[in-house]
mmCIF file of C-alpha atoms and ligand atoms in Angstrom:
data_model
loop_
_atom_site.group_PDB
_atom_site.id
_atom_site.type_symbol
_atom_site.label_atom_id
_atom_site.label_comp_id
_atom_site.label_asym_id
_atom_site.label_seq_id
_atom_site.Cartn_x
_atom_site.Cartn_y
_atom_site.Cartn_z
ATOM 1 C CA MET S 24 -15.994 -89.897 -160.333
ATOM 2 C CA PHE S 25 -15.166 -91.819 -157.160
ATOM 3 C CA ARG S 26 -15.583 -90.804 -153.545
ATOM 4 C CA SER S 27 -12.124 -92.211 -152.806
ATOM 5 C CA ASP S 28 -9.957 -95.301 -153.316
ATOM 6 C CA ILE S 29 -10.017 -98.227 -150.902
ATOM 7 C CA ARG S 30 -6.861 -100.331 -150.887
ATOM 8 C CA CYS S 31 -7.209 -104.060 -150.404
ATOM 9 C CA GLN S 32 -5.603 -105.594 -147.357
ATOM 10 C CA PRO S 33 -4.980 -109.260 -146.596
ATOM 11 C CA LEU S 34 -7.831 -110.966 -144.755
ATOM 12 C CA THR S 35 -6.848 -111.695 -141.167
ATOM 13 C CA ALA S 36 -8.981 -112.798 -138.225
ATOM 14 C CA GLU S 37 -7.882 -109.745 -136.265
ATOM 15 C CA ALA S 38 -8.709 -107.158 -138.915
ATOM 16 C CA PHE S 39 -11.980 -108.878 -139.856
ATOM 17 C CA GLY S 40 -13.043 -109.522 -136.269
ATOM 18 C CA PRO S 41 -15.508 -106.621 -135.963
ATOM 19 C CA PHE S 42 -17.308 -107.825 -139.084
ATOM 20 C CA GLY S 43 -17.204 -111.608 -139.022
ATOM 21 C CA ASP S 44 -15.187 -114.797 -138.832
ATOM 22 C CA VAL S 45 -12.373 -115.965 -141.083
ATOM 23 C CA LEU S 46 -12.780 -119.622 -142.055
ATOM 24 C CA ASP S 47 -9.472 -121.322 -142.720
ATOM 25 C CA CYS S 48 -7.225 -124.162 -141.634
ATOM 26 C CA ALA S 49 -4.532 -121.985 -140.131
ATOM 27 C CA GLY S 50 -2.474 -123.625 -137.392
ATOM 28 C CA ALA S 51 -3.131 -126.978 -135.800
ATOM 29 C CA PRO S 52 -6.598 -128.557 -136.024
ATOM 30 C CA ASP S 53 -8.811 -128.403 -132.937
ATOM 31 C CA LYS S 54 -9.057 -132.165 -133.059
ATOM 32 C CA MET S 55 -7.888 -135.062 -135.189
ATOM 33 C CA ILE S 56 -10.708 -137.370 -136.309
ATOM 34 C CA ASN S 57 -11.299 -140.293 -138.659
ATOM 35 C CA GLN S 58 -8.493 -142.409 -137.183
ATOM 36 C CA GLY S 59 -6.077 -139.528 -137.480
ATOM 37 C CA MET S 60 -6.744 -139.009 -141.161
ATOM 38 C CA CYS S 61 -8.580 -135.687 -140.847
ATOM 39 C CA GLY S 62 -8.030 -132.464 -138.931
ATOM 40 C CA ARG S 63 -11.239 -130.849 -137.655
ATOM 41 C CA PHE S 64 -11.175 -127.054 -137.348
ATOM 42 C CA HIS S 65 -14.142 -127.062 -135.051
ATOM 43 C CA ASP S 66 -17.085 -124.669 -134.773
ATOM 44 C CA ARG S 67 -15.376 -121.657 -136.356
ATOM 45 C CA ALA S 68 -18.341 -119.413 -137.164
ATOM 46 C CA SER S 69 -20.718 -117.342 -135.043
ATOM 47 C CA MET S 70 -23.963 -117.918 -136.937
ATOM 48 C CA GLU S 71 -27.437 -116.553 -136.235
ATOM 49 C CA PHE S 72 -30.757 -117.204 -137.984
ATOM 50 C CA THR S 73 -33.377 -115.103 -136.192
ATOM 51 C CA ASP S 74 -36.954 -116.324 -136.733
ATOM 52 C CA GLY S 75 -35.776 -118.801 -139.321
ATOM 53 C CA ARG S 76 -33.315 -121.596 -139.989
ATOM 54 C CA ALA S 77 -29.932 -122.186 -141.592
ATOM 55 C CA GLY S 78 -29.953 -122.792 -145.328
ATOM 56 C CA LEU S 79 -27.166 -124.121 -147.511
ATOM 57 C CA SER S 80 -27.133 -122.726 -151.046
ATOM 58 C CA LEU S 81 -24.675 -122.669 -153.942
ATOM 59 C CA PHE S 82 -23.796 -119.384 -155.638
ATOM 60 C CA LYS S 83 -22.248 -119.224 -159.096
ATOM 61 C CA ALA S 84 -21.131 -115.603 -159.340
ATOM 62 C CA THR S 85 -19.568 -113.647 -162.196
ATOM 63 C CA PRO S 86 -15.916 -112.769 -161.563
ATOM 64 C CA ARG S 87 -15.043 -109.073 -161.283
ATOM 65 C CA THR S 88 -11.738 -107.329 -161.815
ATOM 66 C CA LEU S 89 -9.734 -104.776 -159.824
ATOM 67 C CA PRO S 90 -10.018 -101.830 -159.698
ATOM 68 C CA TYR S 91 -13.601 -102.556 -158.632
ATOM 69 C CA THR S 92 -16.399 -100.037 -158.367
ATOM 70 C CA LEU S 93 -18.122 -100.456 -155.008
ATOM 71 C CA ASN S 94 -21.510 -98.828 -155.451
ATOM 72 C CA LEU S 95 -23.684 -100.901 -153.110
ATOM 73 C CA LEU S 96 -23.530 -102.168 -149.567
ATOM 74 C CA GLU S 97 -26.134 -104.365 -147.928
ATOM 75 C CA ARG S 98 -26.835 -106.096 -144.664
ATOM 76 C CA HIS S 99 -29.019 -108.879 -143.316
ATOM 77 C CA PRO S 100 -30.659 -107.801 -140.043
ATOM 78 C CA LYS S 101 -31.972 -111.284 -139.262
ATOM 79 C CA GLY S 102 -29.037 -113.512 -139.996
ATOM 80 C CA SER S 103 -25.387 -114.182 -140.573
ATOM 81 C CA GLN S 104 -24.071 -115.152 -144.021
ATOM 82 C CA ALA S 105 -21.113 -117.439 -144.726
ATOM 83 C CA PHE S 106 -19.306 -117.706 -148.074
ATOM 84 C CA ILE S 107 -17.160 -120.798 -148.555
ATOM 85 C CA PRO S 108 -15.265 -120.914 -151.865
ATOM 86 C CA MET S 109 -15.390 -124.177 -153.804
ATOM 87 C CA SER S 110 -12.175 -123.359 -155.610
ATOM 88 C CA GLU S 111 -8.775 -122.255 -154.327
ATOM 89 C CA HIS S 112 -8.931 -118.711 -155.624
ATOM 90 C CA PRO S 113 -8.808 -115.464 -153.657
ATOM 91 C CA PHE S 114 -11.939 -113.331 -153.654
ATOM 92 C CA LEU S 115 -12.743 -109.761 -152.653
ATOM 93 C CA VAL S 116 -14.564 -109.018 -149.397
ATOM 94 C CA THR S 117 -15.872 -105.529 -148.689
ATOM 95 C CA VAL S 118 -17.416 -104.535 -145.356
ATOM 96 C CA ALA S 119 -18.201 -101.360 -143.435
ATOM 97 C CA PRO S 120 -18.957 -100.411 -139.838
ATOM 98 C CA ASP S 121 -22.470 -99.252 -139.018
ATOM 99 C CA GLU S 122 -22.852 -95.581 -138.148
ATOM 100 C CA ASP S 123 -26.352 -94.873 -136.866
ATOM 101 C CA GLY S 124 -27.975 -97.127 -139.407
ATOM 102 C CA THR S 125 -25.845 -96.298 -142.422
ATOM 103 C CA PRO S 126 -22.467 -97.696 -143.447
ATOM 104 C CA GLY S 127 -19.269 -95.903 -142.496
ATOM 105 C CA GLN S 128 -15.910 -96.061 -144.273
ATOM 106 C CA PRO S 129 -15.672 -99.387 -146.097
ATOM 107 C CA LEU S 130 -12.718 -101.762 -145.890
ATOM 108 C CA ALA S 131 -11.598 -104.184 -148.592
ATOM 109 C CA PHE S 132 -9.942 -107.536 -147.968
ATOM 110 C CA LEU S 133 -8.386 -110.063 -150.323
ATOM 111 C CA THR S 134 -8.770 -113.622 -149.107
ATOM 112 C CA ALA S 135 -5.946 -116.120 -149.276
ATOM 113 C CA PRO S 136 -6.703 -119.115 -151.493
ATOM 114 C CA GLY S 137 -9.066 -121.437 -149.616
ATOM 115 C CA GLN S 138 -10.171 -118.903 -147.017
ATOM 116 C CA GLY S 139 -13.890 -118.368 -146.470
ATOM 117 C CA ILE S 140 -15.802 -115.856 -144.377
ATOM 118 C CA ASN S 141 -18.847 -115.700 -142.143
ATOM 119 C CA LEU S 142 -20.420 -112.252 -141.947
ATOM 120 C CA HIS S 143 -22.014 -111.606 -138.579
ATOM 121 C CA ARG S 144 -25.698 -110.738 -138.492
ATOM 122 C CA GLY S 145 -26.253 -107.142 -139.572
ATOM 123 C CA THR S 146 -22.779 -106.510 -140.964
ATOM 124 C CA TRP S 147 -22.682 -104.094 -143.902
ATOM 125 C CA HIS S 148 -21.024 -105.806 -146.865
ATOM 126 C CA GLY S 149 -20.627 -105.767 -150.600
ATOM 127 C CA VAL S 150 -22.233 -108.620 -152.481
ATOM 128 C CA LEU S 151 -20.254 -111.783 -153.172
ATOM 129 C CA THR S 152 -17.298 -110.677 -155.327
ATOM 130 C CA PRO S 153 -15.212 -113.425 -156.917
ATOM 131 C CA LEU S 154 -12.127 -112.420 -158.887
ATOM 132 C CA HIS S 155 -11.645 -115.692 -160.763
ATOM 133 C CA LEU S 156 -13.740 -118.371 -162.436
ATOM 134 C CA PRO S 157 -15.593 -120.541 -161.540
ATOM 135 C CA GLY S 158 -17.018 -118.121 -158.935
ATOM 136 C CA LEU S 159 -18.544 -121.105 -157.137
ATOM 137 C CA PHE S 160 -19.362 -120.778 -153.420
ATOM 138 C CA ALA S 161 -21.299 -122.631 -150.773
ATOM 139 C CA VAL S 162 -23.369 -120.132 -148.797
ATOM 140 C CA VAL S 163 -24.887 -120.653 -145.359
ATOM 141 C CA ASP S 164 -27.452 -118.034 -144.489
ATOM 142 C CA ARG S 165 -30.930 -117.506 -143.087
ATOM 143 C CA ILE S 166 -34.002 -119.048 -144.625
ATOM 144 C CA GLY S 167 -37.144 -117.620 -143.087
ATOM 145 C CA PRO S 168 -40.122 -115.308 -143.351
ATOM 146 C CA GLY S 169 -39.988 -111.596 -143.930
ATOM 147 C CA ALA S 170 -37.403 -109.298 -145.380
ATOM 148 C CA ASN S 171 -33.763 -109.846 -144.467
ATOM 149 C CA LEU S 172 -32.031 -107.414 -146.808
ATOM 150 C CA GLN S 173 -31.241 -103.753 -146.326
ATOM 151 C CA GLU S 174 -29.376 -102.062 -149.202
ATOM 152 C CA PHE S 175 -27.444 -98.785 -149.292
ATOM 153 C CA SER S 176 -26.360 -97.201 -152.572
ATOM 154 C CA LEU S 177 -22.985 -95.513 -152.612
ATOM 155 C CA ASP S 178 -23.180 -92.439 -154.789
ATOM 156 C CA PRO S 179 -20.522 -91.532 -155.666
ATOM 157 C CA PRO S 180 -19.039 -95.011 -155.453
ATOM 158 C CA TYR S 181 -15.688 -96.043 -154.027
ATOM 159 C CA ARG S 182 -12.915 -97.528 -156.148
ATOM 160 C CA VAL S 183 -11.349 -100.659 -154.666
ATOM 161 C CA VAL S 184 -7.722 -101.024 -155.701
ATOM 162 C CA SER S 185 -5.180 -103.798 -155.149
HETATM 163 N N1 UGC R 228 -28.728 -111.718 -151.910
HETATM 164 C C1 UGC R 228 -27.966 -112.771 -151.722
HETATM 165 O O1 UGC R 228 -28.423 -113.896 -151.617
HETATM 166 N N2 UGC R 228 -26.613 -112.568 -151.648
HETATM 167 C C2 UGC R 228 -26.131 -111.369 -151.059
HETATM 168 O O2 UGC R 228 -26.697 -111.274 -149.760
HETATM 169 C C3 UGC R 228 -24.655 -111.364 -150.978
HETATM 170 O O3 UGC R 228 -24.115 -110.933 -149.929
HETATM 171 O O4 UGC R 228 -24.039 -111.766 -151.986
HETATM 172 NI NI1 NI R 229 -25.334 -110.609 -148.359
#
């Protein structure tokens, strides 16, 4: 029993703007560095780490398959969270607007190969959801005291479809 289906859409900066930043090398670099041998796509994420600091972690997550049962959303009130894939595979990103402290209608995005995301502080999201092995990601998020995780169970769940 599902509440409804959510159809995946391609991840674009415009559609994802209310929820976070898209990290990719679209278009021309902001600057060429290293004697012209490297394009720098400069300062592309709006990161926050309230009462804490930035941490860099590696996640090795189990790949899921579509259709995907979305039964949990969470958010981090004290910090942003960036997921940078360490393989050129698309992954699933699920987010939802906040409606008076609970998540509204979720949206589902499929990344293009090589795209990463930075979730803005407090954005409702599904947990990291790779669709292919190795499920390896670099993650930049808040390291600090106190709780930084609010979870919301979706019962009945949504079904995310391609
Ligand atoms: N809990 C944790 O470190 N990861 C989650 O926040 C997630 O969004 O995957
Ligand atoms: Ni998270």
